mmCIF file of C-alpha atoms in Angstrom:
data_model
loop_
_atom_site.group_PDB
_atom_site.id
_atom_site.type_symbol
_atom_site.label_atom_id
_atom_site.label_comp_id
_atom_site.label_asym_id
_atom_site.label_seq_id
_atom_site.Cartn_x
_atom_site.Cartn_y
_atom_site.Cartn_z
ATOM 1 C CA UNK A 1 25.194 -45.913 -16.275
ATOM 2 C CA UNK A 2 22.429 -47.899 -17.906
ATOM 3 C CA UNK A 3 19.529 -45.949 -19.402
ATOM 4 C CA UNK A 4 16.053 -47.396 -19.513
ATOM 5 C CA UNK A 5 12.915 -46.177 -21.240
ATOM 6 C CA UNK A 6 9.355 -46.405 -19.928
ATOM 7 C CA UNK A 7 6.446 -45.772 -22.296
ATOM 8 C CA UNK A 8 2.987 -45.204 -20.853
ATOM 9 C CA UNK A 9 -0.240 -43.727 -22.179
ATOM 10 C CA UNK A 10 -2.164 -41.537 -19.768
ATOM 11 C CA UNK A 11 -5.570 -39.940 -20.025
ATOM 12 C CA UNK A 12 -5.630 -36.170 -19.615
ATOM 13 C CA UNK A 13 -8.301 -34.252 -17.723
ATOM 14 C CA UNK A 14 -11.122 -32.800 -19.776
ATOM 15 C CA UNK A 15 -14.334 -33.797 -21.471
ATOM 16 C CA UNK A 16 -12.942 -35.098 -24.766
ATOM 17 C CA UNK A 17 -10.850 -37.894 -23.226
ATOM 18 C CA UNK A 18 -7.578 -36.822 -24.837
ATOM 19 C CA UNK A 19 -4.717 -39.265 -24.299
ATOM 20 C CA UNK A 20 -1.004 -38.657 -24.490
ATOM 21 C CA UNK A 21 1.824 -41.142 -24.751
ATOM 22 C CA UNK A 22 4.628 -40.338 -22.323
ATOM 23 C CA UNK A 23 8.135 -41.684 -22.809
ATOM 24 C CA UNK A 24 10.168 -41.449 -19.619
ATOM 25 C CA UNK A 25 13.921 -41.850 -20.002
ATOM 26 C CA UNK A 26 15.912 -42.437 -16.830
ATOM 27 C CA UNK A 27 18.472 -39.851 -17.949
ATOM 28 C CA UNK A 28 15.754 -37.331 -17.051
ATOM 29 C CA UNK A 29 13.987 -36.612 -20.333
ATOM 30 C CA UNK A 30 10.208 -36.761 -20.695
ATOM 31 C CA UNK A 31 8.806 -36.965 -24.234
ATOM 32 C CA UNK A 32 5.066 -36.413 -24.747
ATOM 33 C CA UNK A 33 3.214 -37.347 -27.934
ATOM 34 C CA UNK A 34 -0.445 -36.754 -28.730
ATOM 35 C CA UNK A 35 -1.520 -39.510 -31.123
ATOM 36 C CA UNK A 36 -4.623 -37.690 -32.430
ATOM 37 C CA UNK A 37 -2.858 -34.461 -33.409
ATOM 38 C CA UNK A 38 0.773 -35.492 -33.847
ATOM 39 C CA UNK A 39 1.912 -32.776 -31.421
ATOM 40 C CA UNK A 40 5.123 -33.628 -29.581
ATOM 41 C CA UNK A 41 6.761 -31.989 -26.574
ATOM 42 C CA UNK A 42 9.919 -32.773 -24.680
ATOM 43 C CA UNK A 43 11.384 -31.555 -21.408
ATOM 44 C CA UNK A 44 13.964 -32.484 -18.815
ATOM 45 C CA UNK A 45 12.587 -33.408 -15.397
ATOM 46 C CA UNK A 46 14.532 -30.511 -13.829
ATOM 47 C CA UNK A 47 12.260 -28.135 -15.756
ATOM 48 C CA UNK A 48 9.041 -29.874 -14.692
ATOM 49 C CA UNK A 49 7.089 -29.719 -11.481
ATOM 50 C CA UNK A 50 3.884 -31.328 -10.270
ATOM 51 C CA UNK A 51 1.170 -29.289 -8.613
ATOM 52 C CA UNK A 52 -1.848 -31.392 -7.667
ATOM 53 C CA UNK A 53 -2.585 -33.343 -10.880
ATOM 54 C CA UNK A 54 -0.927 -30.819 -13.190
ATOM 55 C CA UNK A 55 2.461 -31.228 -14.839
ATOM 56 C CA UNK A 56 3.954 -27.751 -15.298
ATOM 57 C CA UNK A 57 6.849 -26.951 -17.642
ATOM 58 C CA UNK A 58 8.716 -23.841 -16.542
ATOM 59 C CA UNK A 59 11.998 -24.189 -18.457
ATOM 60 C CA UNK A 60 13.958 -23.834 -15.237
ATOM 61 C CA UNK A 61 12.114 -20.898 -13.657
ATOM 62 C CA UNK A 62 11.931 -21.144 -9.892
ATOM 63 C CA UNK A 63 8.744 -21.551 -7.850
ATOM 64 C CA UNK A 64 8.538 -17.814 -7.147
ATOM 65 C CA UNK A 65 8.003 -17.028 -10.811
ATOM 66 C CA UNK A 66 4.419 -17.604 -11.881
ATOM 67 C CA UNK A 67 4.929 -18.395 -15.525
ATOM 68 C CA UNK A 68 4.540 -21.725 -17.239
ATOM 69 C CA UNK A 69 5.343 -22.410 -20.862
ATOM 70 C CA UNK A 70 2.811 -25.243 -20.865
ATOM 71 C CA UNK A 71 0.861 -27.373 -18.438
ATOM 72 C CA UNK A 72 -1.002 -30.683 -18.684
ATOM 73 C CA UNK A 73 -3.474 -32.021 -16.162
ATOM 74 C CA UNK A 74 -3.468 -35.806 -15.832
ATOM 75 C CA UNK A 75 -6.826 -37.516 -15.231
ATOM 76 C CA UNK A 76 -7.593 -38.612 -11.661
ATOM 77 C CA UNK A 77 -7.630 -42.291 -12.713
ATOM 78 C CA UNK A 78 -4.006 -42.170 -13.875
ATOM 79 C CA UNK A 79 -2.347 -39.687 -11.525
ATOM 80 C CA UNK A 80 -1.040 -42.230 -8.995
ATOM 81 C CA UNK A 81 0.715 -44.303 -11.648
ATOM 82 C CA UNK A 82 1.957 -41.135 -13.353
ATOM 83 C CA UNK A 83 3.581 -39.864 -10.139
ATOM 84 C CA UNK A 84 5.189 -43.271 -9.519
ATOM 85 C CA UNK A 85 6.803 -43.247 -12.952
ATOM 86 C CA UNK A 86 7.909 -39.615 -12.550
ATOM 87 C CA UNK A 87 9.596 -40.515 -9.261
ATOM 88 C CA UNK A 88 11.846 -42.936 -11.167
ATOM 89 C CA UNK A 89 13.381 -39.976 -13.010
ATOM 90 C CA UNK A 90 14.725 -38.374 -9.858
ATOM 91 C CA UNK A 91 18.379 -39.279 -9.470
ATOM 92 C CA UNK A 92 19.175 -41.452 -6.509
ATOM 93 C CA UNK A 93 21.778 -39.879 -4.243
ATOM 94 C CA UNK A 94 25.152 -41.523 -4.567
ATOM 95 C CA UNK A 95 26.404 -42.386 -1.121
ATOM 96 C CA UNK A 96 30.113 -41.984 -0.565
ATOM 97 C CA UNK A 97 32.061 -42.992 2.459
ATOM 98 C CA UNK A 98 33.123 -39.851 4.224
ATOM 99 C CA UNK A 99 36.840 -39.625 4.976
ATOM 100 C CA UNK A 100 37.771 -40.035 8.590
ATOM 101 C CA UNK A 101 38.423 -36.818 10.435
ATOM 102 C CA UNK A 102 41.924 -36.192 11.626
ATOM 103 C CA UNK A 103 42.262 -35.942 15.363
ATOM 104 C CA UNK A 104 44.821 -33.446 16.461
ATOM 105 C CA UNK A 105 46.651 -33.960 19.708
ATOM 106 C CA UNK A 106 46.340 -31.027 22.049
ATOM 107 C CA UNK A 107 49.627 -30.079 23.709
#
């Protein structure tokens, strides 16, 4: 399986215009780096979910549990492109040919 890396910088919501560089790896990892502060975060896409424009990291908690370890809200200008890139991380289902069913003769 070939792994590819996509690097994009997105503007985050808020007044100060904070930007974060996202590195999307097709194996499922998302790496986030804030150039101004040097802060770095990393998560697997299975532990992330999108709600409106907000990326929520739950570390594998299910939707019924209302706890997030961190959340980032992407600016309205960038959200469409952000969601397109995130959709590339979802594994494509591998289609297999189903075996033929055996037909039993009825006596």
